[in-house]
Short mmCIF file of C-alpha atoms in Angstrom, two decimals:
data_model
loop_
_atom_site.label_atom_id
_atom_site.label_comp_id
_atom_site.label_asym_id
_atom_site.label_seq_id
_atom_site.Cartn_x
_atom_site.Cartn_y
_atom_site.Cartn_z
CA UNK A 3 168.04 75.97 102.10
CA UNK A 4 164.69 77.30 102.84
CA UNK A 5 161.89 74.76 103.00
CA UNK A 6 159.49 75.69 100.20
CA UNK A 7 157.01 73.66 98.06
CA UNK A 8 159.95 73.16 95.40
CA UNK A 9 162.44 72.15 97.98
CA UNK A 10 159.99 69.69 99.64
CA UNK A 11 159.24 68.10 96.31
CA UNK A 12 163.20 67.56 95.85
CA UNK A 13 163.60 66.16 99.27
CA UNK A 14 160.71 63.76 98.80
CA UNK A 15 162.45 62.16 95.92
CA UNK A 16 164.76 60.52 97.96
CA UNK A 17 163.89 56.55 97.70
CA UNK A 18 162.74 55.29 100.98
CA UNK A 19 160.02 52.18 101.05
CA UNK A 20 158.40 51.94 104.62
CA UNK A 21 159.35 48.63 106.33
CA UNK A 22 156.49 46.06 106.05
CA UNK A 23 154.74 44.07 108.82
CA UNK A 24 155.52 40.05 108.49
CA UNK A 25 152.92 38.34 106.54
CA UNK A 26 151.77 36.55 109.71
CA UNK A 27 149.83 39.59 110.66
CA UNK A 28 147.82 39.66 107.43
CA UNK A 29 147.31 35.79 107.11
CA UNK A 30 143.83 34.35 108.19
CA UNK A 31 143.39 31.19 110.02
CA UNK A 32 141.13 29.47 107.80
CA UNK A 33 142.99 26.06 106.47
CA UNK A 34 141.31 26.05 103.13
CA UNK A 35 139.52 22.56 103.39
CA UNK A 36 137.59 20.27 105.58
CA UNK A 37 139.22 17.16 106.83
CA UNK A 38 137.04 14.35 106.02
CA UNK A 39 134.90 16.20 103.65
CA UNK A 40 137.55 17.04 101.14
CA UNK A 41 138.28 20.40 99.77
CA UNK A 42 135.72 23.08 99.79
CA UNK A 43 134.14 24.02 96.44
CA UNK A 44 135.68 27.01 94.66
CA UNK A 45 133.77 30.26 95.37
CA UNK A 46 131.44 31.99 92.70
CA UNK A 47 133.46 33.91 90.38
CA UNK A 48 133.69 37.50 91.14
CA UNK A 49 135.93 40.37 90.18
CA UNK A 50 138.11 40.17 93.42
CA UNK A 51 138.97 36.53 92.69
CA UNK A 52 141.05 37.45 89.63
CA UNK A 53 142.34 40.74 90.75
CA UNK A 54 139.89 42.66 88.20
CA UNK A 55 138.04 45.77 88.71
CA UNK A 56 134.60 46.90 86.97
CA UNK A 57 135.52 48.81 83.92
CA UNK A 58 134.02 52.24 83.48
CA UNK A 59 132.80 52.74 79.91
CA UNK A 60 130.78 56.15 79.85
CA UNK A 61 128.28 56.61 76.82
CA UNK A 62 128.94 59.58 74.81
CA UNK A 63 127.49 62.78 75.74
CA UNK A 64 124.12 64.10 74.28
CA UNK A 65 123.05 67.73 73.76
CA UNK A 66 119.61 68.70 75.39
CA UNK A 67 117.16 68.89 72.50
CA UNK A 68 113.66 70.01 72.58
CA UNK A 69 110.92 67.28 72.76
CA UNK A 70 109.51 66.25 69.40
CA UNK A 71 106.15 64.71 68.99
CA UNK A 72 105.85 61.20 68.21
CA UNK A 73 103.68 58.20 67.16
CA UNK A 74 101.37 57.14 70.50
CA UNK A 75 101.71 60.65 72.13
CA UNK A 76 98.41 62.17 73.14
CA UNK A 77 97.97 65.99 72.28
CA UNK A 78 95.49 68.00 74.26
CA UNK A 79 94.13 70.61 71.86
CA UNK A 80 91.70 73.60 73.33
CA UNK A 81 89.93 75.96 70.96
CA UNK A 82 86.99 77.85 70.98
CA UNK A 83 83.69 76.64 70.00
CA UNK A 84 80.22 77.93 69.70
CA UNK A 85 77.86 77.18 72.68
CA UNK A 86 74.25 77.67 73.61
CA UNK A 87 73.06 80.33 76.24
CA UNK A 88 72.65 77.59 78.58
CA UNK A 89 76.14 76.07 77.80
CA UNK A 90 77.80 79.45 78.37
CA UNK A 91 75.88 79.87 81.87
CA UNK A 92 76.84 76.74 82.97
CA UNK A 93 80.17 76.73 81.45
CA UNK A 94 80.81 72.97 82.09
CA UNK A 95 79.63 71.67 78.58
CA UNK A 96 81.53 74.53 76.96
CA UNK A 97 84.78 73.41 78.53
CA UNK A 98 84.34 69.89 77.70
CA UNK A 99 83.72 70.85 73.84
CA UNK A 100 86.86 72.99 73.97
CA UNK A 101 89.41 70.54 75.22
CA UNK A 102 89.88 67.45 73.11
CA UNK A 103 92.60 64.75 73.09
CA UNK A 104 94.08 63.27 69.93
CA UNK A 105 96.35 60.41 69.77
CA UNK A 106 99.17 60.57 67.13
CA UNK A 107 98.80 57.65 64.85
CA UNK A 108 101.10 55.39 63.16
CA UNK A 109 101.30 57.79 59.96
CA UNK A 110 102.34 60.73 62.55
CA UNK A 111 99.13 62.50 62.13
CA UNK A 112 95.98 63.45 64.32
CA UNK A 113 92.55 63.39 62.94
CA UNK A 114 90.61 66.65 63.92
CA UNK A 115 87.02 66.50 63.01
CA UNK A 116 85.78 68.85 60.22
CA UNK A 117 89.48 69.55 59.36
CA UNK A 118 91.02 65.89 58.52
CA UNK A 119 94.47 64.67 59.31
CA UNK A 120 97.17 66.73 60.53
CA UNK A 121 100.78 65.47 60.47
CA UNK A 122 102.62 66.65 63.63
CA UNK A 123 104.99 63.80 64.29
CA UNK A 124 108.72 64.86 64.58
CA UNK A 125 107.77 68.50 65.61
CA UNK A 126 108.39 70.52 68.38
CA UNK A 127 105.37 72.08 70.30
CA UNK A 128 106.31 75.35 68.71
CA UNK A 129 106.44 74.04 65.21
CA UNK A 130 103.09 72.00 66.02
CA UNK A 131 101.50 75.36 67.03
CA UNK A 132 102.45 77.00 64.04
CA UNK A 133 101.42 74.17 61.82
CA UNK A 134 97.82 74.10 63.62
CA UNK A 135 97.50 77.74 63.33
CA UNK A 136 97.97 77.70 59.61
CA UNK A 137 95.52 74.68 59.30
CA UNK A 138 92.87 76.61 61.26
CA UNK A 139 93.14 79.85 59.19
CA UNK A 140 92.98 77.78 55.98
CA UNK A 141 89.76 76.03 57.21
CA UNK A 142 88.42 79.42 58.55
CA UNK A 143 88.21 78.51 62.05
CA UNK A 144 89.12 80.97 64.79
CA UNK A 145 92.85 79.99 65.38
CA UNK A 146 92.79 80.68 69.09
CA UNK A 147 93.80 77.53 70.65
CA UNK A 148 96.19 76.00 72.97
CA UNK A 149 98.22 72.66 72.39
CA UNK A 150 99.84 70.52 75.18
CA UNK A 151 101.12 66.97 75.35
CA UNK A 152 99.01 65.20 78.03
CA UNK A 153 100.60 61.78 77.71
CA UNK A 154 104.08 60.96 76.51
CA UNK A 155 104.18 57.55 75.04
CA UNK A 156 106.49 57.81 71.96
CA UNK A 157 110.00 58.24 73.37
CA UNK A 158 110.82 55.70 76.26
CA UNK A 159 113.64 54.24 78.52
CA UNK A 160 113.46 50.81 80.10
CA UNK A 161 114.96 50.39 83.48
CA UNK A 162 115.39 46.87 84.99
CA UNK A 163 117.49 44.75 87.28
CA UNK A 164 118.20 45.53 90.87
CA UNK A 165 115.76 48.31 91.10
CA UNK A 166 112.65 48.54 93.26
CA UNK A 167 110.03 48.74 90.44
CA UNK A 168 111.31 47.80 87.04
CA UNK A 169 109.32 49.85 84.31
CA UNK A 170 109.50 51.89 81.11
CA UNK A 171 110.09 55.60 82.15
CA UNK A 172 108.76 57.89 79.41
CA UNK A 173 110.66 60.96 78.08
CA UNK A 174 108.98 64.28 78.70
CA UNK A 175 109.51 67.87 77.89
CA UNK A 176 112.31 68.01 80.24
CA UNK A 177 115.17 65.90 79.09
CA UNK A 178 115.70 62.59 81.16
CA UNK A 179 118.89 61.96 82.74
CA UNK A 180 120.11 58.72 84.39
CA UNK A 181 119.50 59.68 88.08
CA UNK A 182 116.05 60.56 87.42
CA UNK A 183 115.26 57.55 85.59
CA UNK A 184 116.53 55.44 88.53
CA UNK A 185 114.32 57.53 90.95
CA UNK A 186 111.27 56.94 88.83
CA UNK A 187 111.57 53.29 89.34
CA UNK A 188 112.07 53.74 93.13
CA UNK A 189 115.74 53.71 93.27
CA UNK A 190 118.56 50.81 93.64
CA UNK A 191 118.17 47.56 95.43
CA UNK A 192 121.70 46.31 95.19
CA UNK A 193 123.01 45.04 98.54
CA UNK A 194 126.60 44.72 97.55
CA UNK A 195 127.43 47.86 95.60
CA UNK A 196 131.40 46.81 95.23
CA UNK A 197 130.44 44.64 92.48
CA UNK A 198 127.18 46.11 91.01
CA UNK A 199 127.18 48.18 87.85
CA UNK A 200 124.54 50.27 85.95
CA UNK A 201 125.01 49.13 82.23
CA UNK A 202 123.20 51.13 79.35
CA UNK A 203 122.45 49.49 75.87
CA UNK A 204 122.32 52.28 73.53
CA UNK A 205 122.33 51.48 69.57
CA UNK A 206 123.91 48.21 69.77
CA UNK A 207 126.67 49.29 72.38
CA UNK A 208 126.90 48.34 76.00
CA UNK A 209 128.12 50.93 78.21
CA UNK A 210 128.93 50.59 81.88
CA UNK A 211 129.19 52.52 85.23
CA UNK A 212 130.23 50.83 88.28
CA UNK A 213 127.66 51.56 91.30
CA UNK A 214 130.55 52.61 93.57
CA UNK A 215 131.96 55.23 90.81
CA UNK A 216 128.36 56.45 90.16
CA UNK A 217 127.88 57.29 94.02
CA UNK A 218 131.31 59.02 94.05
CA UNK A 219 130.94 61.04 91.09
CA UNK A 220 127.40 62.81 91.09
CA UNK A 221 128.13 64.34 87.85
CA UNK A 222 127.61 60.87 86.21
CA UNK A 223 123.84 61.03 87.45
CA UNK A 224 123.24 63.98 84.82
CA UNK A 225 124.05 61.65 82.01
CA UNK A 226 121.38 62.36 79.50
CA UNK A 227 119.30 59.58 78.05
CA UNK A 228 117.61 59.05 74.63
CA UNK A 229 114.79 57.07 73.04
CA UNK A 230 115.39 53.46 73.17
CA UNK A 231 118.01 53.34 75.88
CA UNK A 232 117.89 50.34 78.03
CA UNK A 233 119.19 50.39 81.57
CA UNK A 234 119.98 47.38 83.80
CA UNK A 235 121.24 47.56 87.07
CA UNK A 236 123.53 44.27 87.47
CA UNK A 237 125.24 42.42 90.21
CA UNK A 238 128.29 40.73 89.10
CA UNK A 239 128.65 39.29 92.48
CA UNK A 240 126.04 38.98 95.12
CA UNK A 241 126.75 37.97 98.67
CA UNK A 242 123.39 36.37 99.15
CA UNK A 243 123.78 34.17 96.22
CA UNK A 244 127.38 33.25 97.57
CA UNK A 245 126.12 32.12 100.82
CA UNK A 246 123.39 30.12 99.16
CA UNK A 247 126.02 28.26 97.10
CA UNK A 248 127.96 27.62 100.05
CA UNK A 249 125.17 26.34 102.01
CA UNK A 250 123.88 24.00 99.25
CA UNK A 251 127.19 22.63 98.81
CA UNK A 252 127.64 21.72 102.31
CA UNK A 253 124.30 20.04 102.78
CA UNK A 254 125.04 17.82 99.58
CA UNK A 255 128.44 16.93 101.24
CA UNK A 256 126.55 16.08 104.31
CA UNK A 257 124.18 13.76 102.60
CA UNK A 258 127.16 12.15 100.56
CA UNK A 259 129.52 11.68 103.60
CA UNK A 260 127.09 11.86 106.56
CA UNK A 261 129.94 13.40 108.46
CA UNK A 262 129.21 17.02 108.43
CA UNK A 263 129.13 17.49 112.33
CA UNK A 264 132.47 15.64 112.89
CA UNK A 265 133.97 17.43 109.75
CA UNK A 266 132.92 20.80 111.32
CA UNK A 267 134.46 19.98 114.87
CA UNK A 268 137.75 18.93 112.94
CA UNK A 269 137.47 22.12 111.03
CA UNK A 270 137.13 24.29 114.11
CA UNK A 271 140.08 22.51 116.05
CA UNK A 272 142.41 23.22 112.88
CA UNK A 273 141.22 26.61 112.66
CA UNK A 274 142.03 27.02 116.44
CA UNK A 275 145.48 25.50 116.27
CA UNK A 276 146.39 27.69 113.24
CA UNK A 277 145.04 30.84 114.99
CA UNK A 278 147.15 29.78 118.03
CA UNK A 279 150.29 29.56 115.99
CA UNK A 280 149.56 32.85 114.40
CA UNK A 281 149.17 34.53 117.95
CA UNK A 282 152.27 32.92 118.91
CA UNK A 283 154.19 34.27 115.95
CA UNK A 284 152.64 37.68 116.50
CA UNK A 285 153.50 37.68 120.24
CA UNK A 286 156.98 36.69 119.46
CA UNK A 287 157.37 39.57 117.01
CA UNK A 288 156.00 41.91 119.46
CA UNK A 289 158.24 40.68 122.14
CA UNK A 290 161.33 41.10 119.88
CA UNK A 291 159.98 44.51 118.93
CA UNK A 292 159.98 45.47 122.80
CA UNK A 293 163.46 44.18 123.27
CA UNK A 294 164.90 45.97 120.09
CA UNK A 295 165.43 42.74 118.35
CA UNK A 296 163.80 43.91 115.22
CA UNK A 297 165.50 46.37 112.72
CA UNK A 298 163.58 49.62 112.57
CA UNK A 299 164.30 53.10 111.03
CA UNK A 300 164.22 56.41 113.13
CA UNK A 301 164.14 59.90 113.13
CA UNK A 302 165.94 61.90 115.71
CA UNK A 303 164.67 64.97 117.51
CA UNK A 304 167.05 67.34 119.20
CA UNK A 305 167.52 71.11 120.36
CA UNK A 306 164.39 72.68 121.94
CA UNK A 307 161.82 69.89 121.40
CA UNK A 308 159.69 69.11 124.45
CA UNK A 309 160.97 65.55 124.31
CA UNK A 310 164.51 64.87 122.89
CA UNK A 311 164.88 61.41 121.44
CA UNK A 312 164.05 59.26 118.43
CA UNK A 313 160.72 58.71 116.63
CA UNK A 314 160.25 55.07 115.32
CA UNK A 315 159.33 55.30 111.52
CA UNK A 316 155.94 53.26 111.23
CA UNK A 317 155.42 50.15 109.01
CA UNK A 318 153.66 50.38 105.63
CA UNK A 319 153.27 54.27 105.61
CA UNK A 320 155.23 57.58 105.13
CA UNK A 321 155.34 60.08 107.83
CA UNK A 322 155.96 63.89 107.64
CA UNK A 323 157.81 66.43 109.59
CA UNK A 324 154.48 67.41 111.11
CA UNK A 325 153.78 63.83 112.15
CA UNK A 326 156.99 63.59 114.03
CA UNK A 327 156.78 67.07 115.61
CA UNK A 328 153.26 66.78 116.94
CA UNK A 329 153.26 63.29 117.86
CA UNK A 330 156.17 64.16 120.17
CA UNK A 331 154.17 67.28 121.55
CA UNK A 332 155.93 69.82 119.26
CA UNK A 333 158.12 72.52 121.05
CA UNK A 334 157.81 75.17 123.58
CA UNK A 335 157.81 78.39 121.93
CA UNK A 336 159.02 80.21 125.22
CA UNK A 337 162.41 78.41 124.76
CA UNK A 338 162.52 77.08 121.20
CA UNK A 339 162.71 79.65 118.33
CA UNK A 340 160.02 78.80 115.68
CA UNK A 341 162.03 80.75 113.00
CA UNK A 342 164.89 78.15 113.31
CA UNK A 343 163.60 74.63 112.60
CA UNK A 344 165.94 72.47 110.76
CA UNK A 345 165.73 69.10 109.10
CA UNK A 346 169.34 67.50 108.58
CA UNK A 347 169.55 64.57 106.10
CA UNK A 348 173.13 62.91 105.83
CA UNK A 349 173.97 61.79 102.16
CA UNK A 350 173.68 58.14 101.52
CA UNK A 351 176.47 58.15 98.97
CA UNK A 352 179.80 56.65 100.63
CA UNK A 353 182.04 58.99 98.46
CA UNK A 354 180.20 61.88 100.29
CA UNK A 355 180.49 60.57 103.73
CA UNK A 356 179.91 63.76 106.14
CA UNK A 357 177.89 65.81 103.54
CA UNK A 358 174.63 66.88 105.17
CA UNK A 359 171.74 68.85 103.53
CA UNK A 360 169.64 71.23 105.60
CA UNK A 361 166.12 72.42 104.99
CA UNK A 362 165.34 75.50 107.31
CA UNK A 363 161.50 75.86 108.22
CA UNK A 364 160.38 79.30 109.44
CA UNK A 365 157.33 78.56 111.42
CA UNK A 366 156.50 82.22 112.32
CA UNK A 367 154.37 82.15 109.31
CA UNK A 368 151.42 79.68 109.91
CA UNK A 369 151.38 79.12 106.28
CA UNK A 370 154.67 77.54 106.11
CA UNK A 371 153.53 74.76 108.70
CA UNK A 372 151.60 73.35 105.70
CA UNK A 373 154.99 72.50 104.20
CA UNK A 374 155.76 70.24 107.13
CA UNK A 375 152.75 68.37 106.50
CA UNK A 376 153.96 67.36 103.21
CA UNK A 377 157.89 67.26 104.01
CA UNK A 378 158.40 63.20 104.08
CA UNK A 379 160.93 61.81 106.52
CA UNK A 380 163.76 59.30 105.66
CA UNK A 381 165.72 57.33 108.13
CA UNK A 382 168.13 58.99 110.31
CA UNK A 383 167.02 62.49 109.66
CA UNK A 384 167.65 64.91 112.30
CA UNK A 385 165.05 67.59 113.49
CA UNK A 386 166.71 70.37 115.18
CA UNK A 387 165.04 73.46 116.94
CA UNK A 388 167.28 76.46 117.81
CA UNK A 389 166.79 78.20 121.22
CA UNK A 390 165.13 81.58 121.46
CA UNK A 391 167.91 84.46 122.04
CA UNK A 392 166.53 85.17 125.33
CA UNK A 393 166.93 81.77 126.37
CA UNK A 394 170.60 81.85 125.33
CA UNK A 395 171.14 85.03 127.35
CA UNK A 396 169.34 83.25 130.31
CA UNK A 397 171.27 80.09 130.41
CA UNK A 398 174.42 81.99 130.05
CA UNK A 399 173.52 84.03 133.23
CA UNK A 400 172.68 80.95 135.02
CA UNK A 401 176.24 79.49 134.15
CA UNK A 402 177.81 82.67 134.99
CA UNK A 403 176.34 83.59 138.44
CA UNK A 404 177.70 80.74 140.31
CA UNK A 405 181.19 81.81 139.32
CA UNK A 406 180.67 85.43 140.24
CA UNK A 407 179.18 84.47 143.53
CA UNK A 408 182.16 82.10 144.17
CA UNK A 409 184.69 84.92 143.56
CA UNK A 410 182.63 87.42 145.83
CA UNK A 411 182.87 84.79 148.67
CA UNK A 412 186.66 84.29 148.13
CA UNK A 413 187.05 88.25 148.33
CA UNK A 414 185.30 88.33 151.52
#
C-alpha cells in the first residue's frame, strides 16, 4: 500500500515500547545520610518533592473600557480668562490663569471658583466635558475649554513580591495589562523560575500563573487588570533559601557532634565507593552490549542502500524511517530507485505466520519524504530499496559478457 498520512497513522498504531536503559544509568551516588552525623534533614518542601506542578488558574477576561474619573484624580481645566494688556503681551500670567488643576473630592465633585461643585466622578472624559460645557453655558461663561487628567490616583493596582521595585501602579487612559504592570515595577527578580508564580488577587479570588507558563505564552502578558487587583510574584521554592537551610543544619550538627570534618570525609569515601560500583555496573553493561550479550531490537536495510545491514533501535525513544535511512547514509540515486522504497513488516500474530504488510514510499516527490519523518519503526522491520531499471540492465550485461567472451574464444 502507498505510504500516506493515513497509512502512517495505521502503521504507528502497532504496539511498541522502546527498551529502557538499566536503572544504574539514572541513579546517583549520594548515599542519603552521613555516617556519624545521622540522617540529613528533610529538604524544604517544593512541588518536585510531591510530584506536583504549579497549577494555572487564569482570571476571567475583561473587556477594555474607557477610563472613568474617580476620587483623588487631578483634572487639569484650561479656560479662557480676561487679561490685562500687559498680561496679554507677556502671555505668562495669562497662561497661568487659564490652566488650573482640580482634585476630585470624596463626594465625586471638583470645586470651580465662581461656579461651585461639579460632580464628575464615574464619568468618562467625553461625558465630563459635556457636563462642564453645560455648566459653563448655564453660568454664562465662555464654554471654550479643554479637560485632561494630569494625575491618575483613583484606579490602581498593587504589585509586590519578587519584583525589582514593589509599587502601586496607576491605571491611566490606556488599559493596564499584566506585562505593563510588571515592567512598571522594574521587572521580575525570581531566580528559580521553575517554582515561581504570578498570583493575582481579585474580588476575593486568588488566581495563579506559573512563571514558566507566563514566559512561554506571551498572550498571558496581555491579561487586563482592573482597579483593586493585587499582584504578588511568589517563589514556592527558592534555591538560595534551600542552600541556607542545609548550611545552617550542618553547622548545628557540627556543634552538636563536633565531628563534621570526619563525617564529611566518610561521606566522600562512601560516595566514591558507590560511584565506583555504579561505574563498574555501567562498564559491565557496555561490555555486554559490545559483545552482543544484551537483547536489542533491530531494523534491517536491504537493496540499494549505501550500507546493507541492521540498525539498532535506541533506548527510551522511537525512531522513524527517515532516522534509519539517513543515519546509514541514505541511498545512491544512481543505482537506487527513489520511486521504489518499501517498508516490510511481518505479522506478529502466530496464526498469520508469513503474512507481510508492505508500505510503498515514492520519494521522487520531495513532499513525500516528510512522511518518512513520521513513519515509526518497529522491531524486525525491513527497509528495501529497488534498483534503477538502468542498473538492472547494466548488471545483466556484466553477467552476460564473460559468457559471450568465453563462447567466442572456444569457437576460435
